[in-house]
CSV table of C-alpha atoms in Angstrom, one decimal:
chain,number,residue,atom,x,y,z
A,28,ALA,CA,74.8,64.8,63.6
A,29,LEU,CA,73.2,64.7,67.0
A,30,ALA,CA,70.4,62.5,65.8
A,31,LEU,CA,72.9,60.1,64.4
A,32,ASN,CA,75.3,60.2,67.4
A,33,PRO,CA,73.3,61.1,70.5
A,34,ASN,CA,75.8,59.4,72.8
A,35,TYR,CA,78.9,60.7,71.1
A,36,ALA,CA,80.5,63.5,73.2
A,37,ILE,CA,82.4,65.0,70.3
A,38,THR,CA,79.2,65.7,68.5
A,39,TYR,CA,78.0,67.9,71.3
A,40,LEU,CA,81.4,69.5,71.5
A,41,TRP,CA,81.4,70.6,67.9
A,42,TYR,CA,77.9,71.8,68.0
A,43,GLY,CA,78.8,73.9,71.1
A,44,ASN,CA,81.7,75.4,69.0
A,45,LEU,CA,79.3,76.4,66.3
A,46,LEU,CA,77.0,78.0,68.8
A,47,ILE,CA,79.9,80.0,70.2
A,48,GLY,CA,80.5,81.3,66.7
A,49,GLU,CA,76.9,82.6,66.8
A,50,ALA,CA,77.4,84.1,70.3
A,51,ASN,CA,74.7,81.7,71.6
A,52,TYR,CA,76.5,81.0,74.9
A,53,VAL,CA,73.6,79.6,76.9
A,54,ARG,CA,72.9,76.9,74.3
A,55,ALA,CA,76.7,76.3,73.8
A,56,LEU,CA,77.0,75.7,77.5
A,57,GLU,CA,74.1,73.1,77.3
A,58,MET,CA,76.0,71.3,74.5
A,59,TYR,CA,79.3,71.4,76.4
A,60,SER,CA,77.6,70.2,79.6
A,61,LYS,CA,76.1,67.2,77.7
A,62,ALA,CA,79.5,66.5,76.2
A,63,LEU,CA,81.1,66.6,79.6
A,64,GLU,CA,78.4,64.3,81.0
A,65,LEU,CA,79.2,61.8,78.3
A,66,ASP,CA,83.0,62.2,78.6
A,67,PRO,CA,83.8,63.5,82.2
A,68,LEU,CA,87.5,63.2,81.7
A,69,SER,CA,87.7,65.3,78.5
A,70,PRO,CA,90.2,68.1,78.8
A,71,VAL,CA,89.0,69.4,75.4
A,72,VAL,CA,85.5,70.0,76.6
A,73,ARG,CA,86.7,71.7,79.7
A,74,THR,CA,88.9,74.0,77.7
A,75,ASN,CA,86.0,74.8,75.4
A,76,ILE,CA,83.8,75.8,78.3
A,77,ALA,CA,86.5,78.1,79.4
A,78,HIS,CA,86.8,79.5,75.9
A,79,MET,CA,83.1,80.1,75.8
A,80,GLU,CA,83.2,82.0,79.2
A,81,ALA,CA,86.1,84.1,77.9
A,82,SER,CA,84.2,84.9,74.7
A,83,ALA,CA,81.3,86.0,76.8
A,84,GLY,CA,83.6,88.3,78.7
A,85,ASN,CA,83.7,86.3,81.9
A,86,LEU,CA,87.5,86.2,82.1
A,87,ASP,CA,87.9,85.5,85.8
A,88,HIS,CA,85.5,82.6,85.6
A,89,ALA,CA,87.2,81.3,82.4
A,90,LEU,CA,90.6,81.5,84.1
A,91,GLU,CA,89.3,79.5,87.1
A,92,LEU,CA,88.0,76.8,84.8
A,93,VAL,CA,91.3,76.6,83.0
A,94,ARG,CA,93.2,76.5,86.3
A,95,ARG,CA,91.1,73.5,87.4
A,96,GLU,CA,91.7,71.8,84.1
A,97,ILE,CA,95.5,72.2,84.4
A,98,GLU,CA,95.3,70.8,88.0
A,99,LEU,CA,93.4,67.8,86.6
A,100,PHE,CA,95.5,67.5,83.4
A,101,PRO,CA,98.9,69.1,83.9
A,102,GLU,CA,100.0,68.1,80.4
A,103,SER,CA,96.9,69.8,78.7
A,104,VAL,CA,98.3,71.8,75.7
A,105,TYR,CA,95.0,73.5,75.2
A,106,GLY,CA,94.7,74.2,78.9
A,107,HIS,CA,98.0,76.1,79.0
A,108,PHE,CA,97.2,77.7,75.6
A,109,MET,CA,93.8,79.0,76.9
A,110,HIS,CA,95.4,80.1,80.2
A,111,GLY,CA,97.9,82.1,78.2
A,112,GLY,CA,95.3,83.7,76.1
A,113,ILE,CA,93.1,84.7,79.0
A,114,THR,CA,95.8,86.1,81.1
A,115,ILE,CA,97.2,88.1,78.2
A,116,SER,CA,93.6,89.4,77.7
A,117,GLN,CA,93.7,90.5,81.3
A,118,GLY,CA,96.9,92.5,80.6
A,119,ARG,CA,99.2,90.0,82.4
A,120,PHE,CA,101.8,89.6,79.7
A,121,TYR,CA,104.4,87.6,81.7
A,122,ASP,CA,102.0,85.0,83.0
A,123,GLY,CA,100.3,84.7,79.6
A,124,THR,CA,103.5,84.2,77.6
A,125,ARG,CA,104.8,81.7,80.3
A,126,SER,CA,101.7,79.6,79.8
A,127,LEU,CA,102.0,79.8,76.0
A,128,TYR,CA,105.6,78.7,76.1
A,129,ARG,CA,104.5,75.8,78.4
A,130,ALA,CA,102.0,74.8,75.7
A,131,LEU,CA,104.8,74.9,73.2
A,132,GLU,CA,107.0,72.7,75.4
A,133,LEU,CA,104.2,70.1,75.5
A,134,ARG,CA,103.6,70.3,71.7
A,135,PRO,CA,106.9,71.4,70.2
A,136,GLU,CA,105.6,71.2,66.6
A,137,GLY,CA,103.2,74.0,67.7
A,138,HIS,CA,99.9,75.0,66.3
A,139,PRO,CA,99.0,77.9,64.0
A,140,GLU,CA,96.9,79.6,66.7
A,141,LEU,CA,99.6,79.3,69.3
A,142,PHE,CA,102.1,81.0,66.9
A,143,LEU,CA,99.6,83.7,66.0
A,144,VAL,CA,98.8,84.5,69.7
A,145,LEU,CA,102.6,84.7,70.4
A,146,GLY,CA,103.1,86.9,67.4
A,147,TRP,CA,100.2,89.1,68.2
A,148,THR,CA,101.3,89.4,71.9
A,149,TYR,CA,104.8,90.5,71.0
A,150,LEU,CA,103.5,92.8,68.2
A,151,SER,CA,101.3,94.5,70.7
A,152,PHE,CA,104.4,95.4,72.8
A,153,SER,CA,106.2,96.5,69.6
A,154,ASP,CA,108.8,93.7,69.9
A,155,ILE,CA,109.1,93.4,66.1
A,156,THR,CA,111.9,90.9,66.2
A,157,THR,CA,110.1,88.3,68.4
A,158,ALA,CA,106.8,88.9,66.7
A,159,THR,CA,108.5,88.2,63.3
A,160,HIS,CA,109.9,85.0,64.7
A,161,TRP,CA,106.4,83.7,65.8
A,162,LEU,CA,104.7,84.9,62.6
A,163,ASP,CA,107.4,83.1,60.6
A,164,ARG,CA,106.6,80.0,62.5
A,165,ALA,CA,102.9,80.5,61.7
A,166,GLU,CA,103.7,80.9,58.0
A,167,THR,CA,105.1,77.4,57.9
A,168,GLN,CA,101.8,75.9,59.2
A,169,PRO,CA,99.5,74.3,56.7
A,170,ASN,CA,96.3,75.9,58.1
A,171,ARG,CA,97.2,79.6,58.3
A,172,MET,CA,94.3,81.6,59.6
A,173,PRO,CA,93.1,84.9,58.1
A,174,ALA,CA,94.5,86.6,61.3
A,175,TYR,CA,98.0,85.6,60.1
A,176,PHE,CA,97.8,87.9,57.2
A,177,VAL,CA,96.4,90.8,59.3
A,178,LEU,CA,99.2,90.4,61.8
A,179,ARG,CA,101.9,90.0,59.2
A,180,SER,CA,100.7,93.2,57.4
A,181,GLU,CA,100.7,95.1,60.7
A,182,LEU,CA,104.2,93.9,61.4
A,183,LEU,CA,105.4,95.0,58.0
A,184,LEU,CA,103.8,98.4,58.4
A,185,LEU,CA,105.4,98.9,61.8
A,186,SER,CA,108.8,98.0,60.3
A,187,GLY,CA,108.2,100.6,57.5
A,188,ASP,CA,107.8,98.1,54.7
A,189,GLU,CA,104.6,99.4,53.2
A,190,LYS,CA,105.2,97.8,49.8
A,191,ARG,CA,105.5,94.2,51.3
A,192,ALA,CA,102.4,94.9,53.4
A,193,ALA,CA,100.4,95.8,50.3
A,194,GLU,CA,101.8,92.7,48.5
A,195,LEU,CA,100.7,90.5,51.4
A,196,ALA,CA,97.2,92.1,51.4
A,197,ASP,CA,97.0,91.2,47.6
A,198,ARG,CA,98.1,87.7,48.3
A,199,LYS,CA,95.5,87.3,51.1
A,200,SER,CA,92.7,88.3,48.7
A,201,THR,CA,93.6,85.6,46.2
């Protein structure tokens, strides 16, 4: 794709995403830097650089990148989503959920990952009612991720419904 589209920022962005999946952060940063060079006002590229830094364990640097993005693009759904995920990873539940709810305000229809992170966050604090609400929202999304089934199973187990947890595990495997 790069050979066909050497001046197309999104090509470098997607290639960087693939490299993150392989934990090749140095090469991913090269691809994201090229994408940012081609599209310097792209909030998506900036968010992905922050995601890469967070994936590499550089949470403070990732958070600084996201803060700068939010300053540049206050309406960036992904900026607020990433800020929420990073701050929750740092153990700052209140700040993290506030950012996730801001992302939801900006994109009321939501996103499967946003609902999953909210569900996981509340589940980790044993707030079964709120976790159920967010996982129910995730269930209505067309692109449920495998993590949805894991979180839903954990929620069912916590609430003592081992039978439904097993049924869900069977449904996931088909």
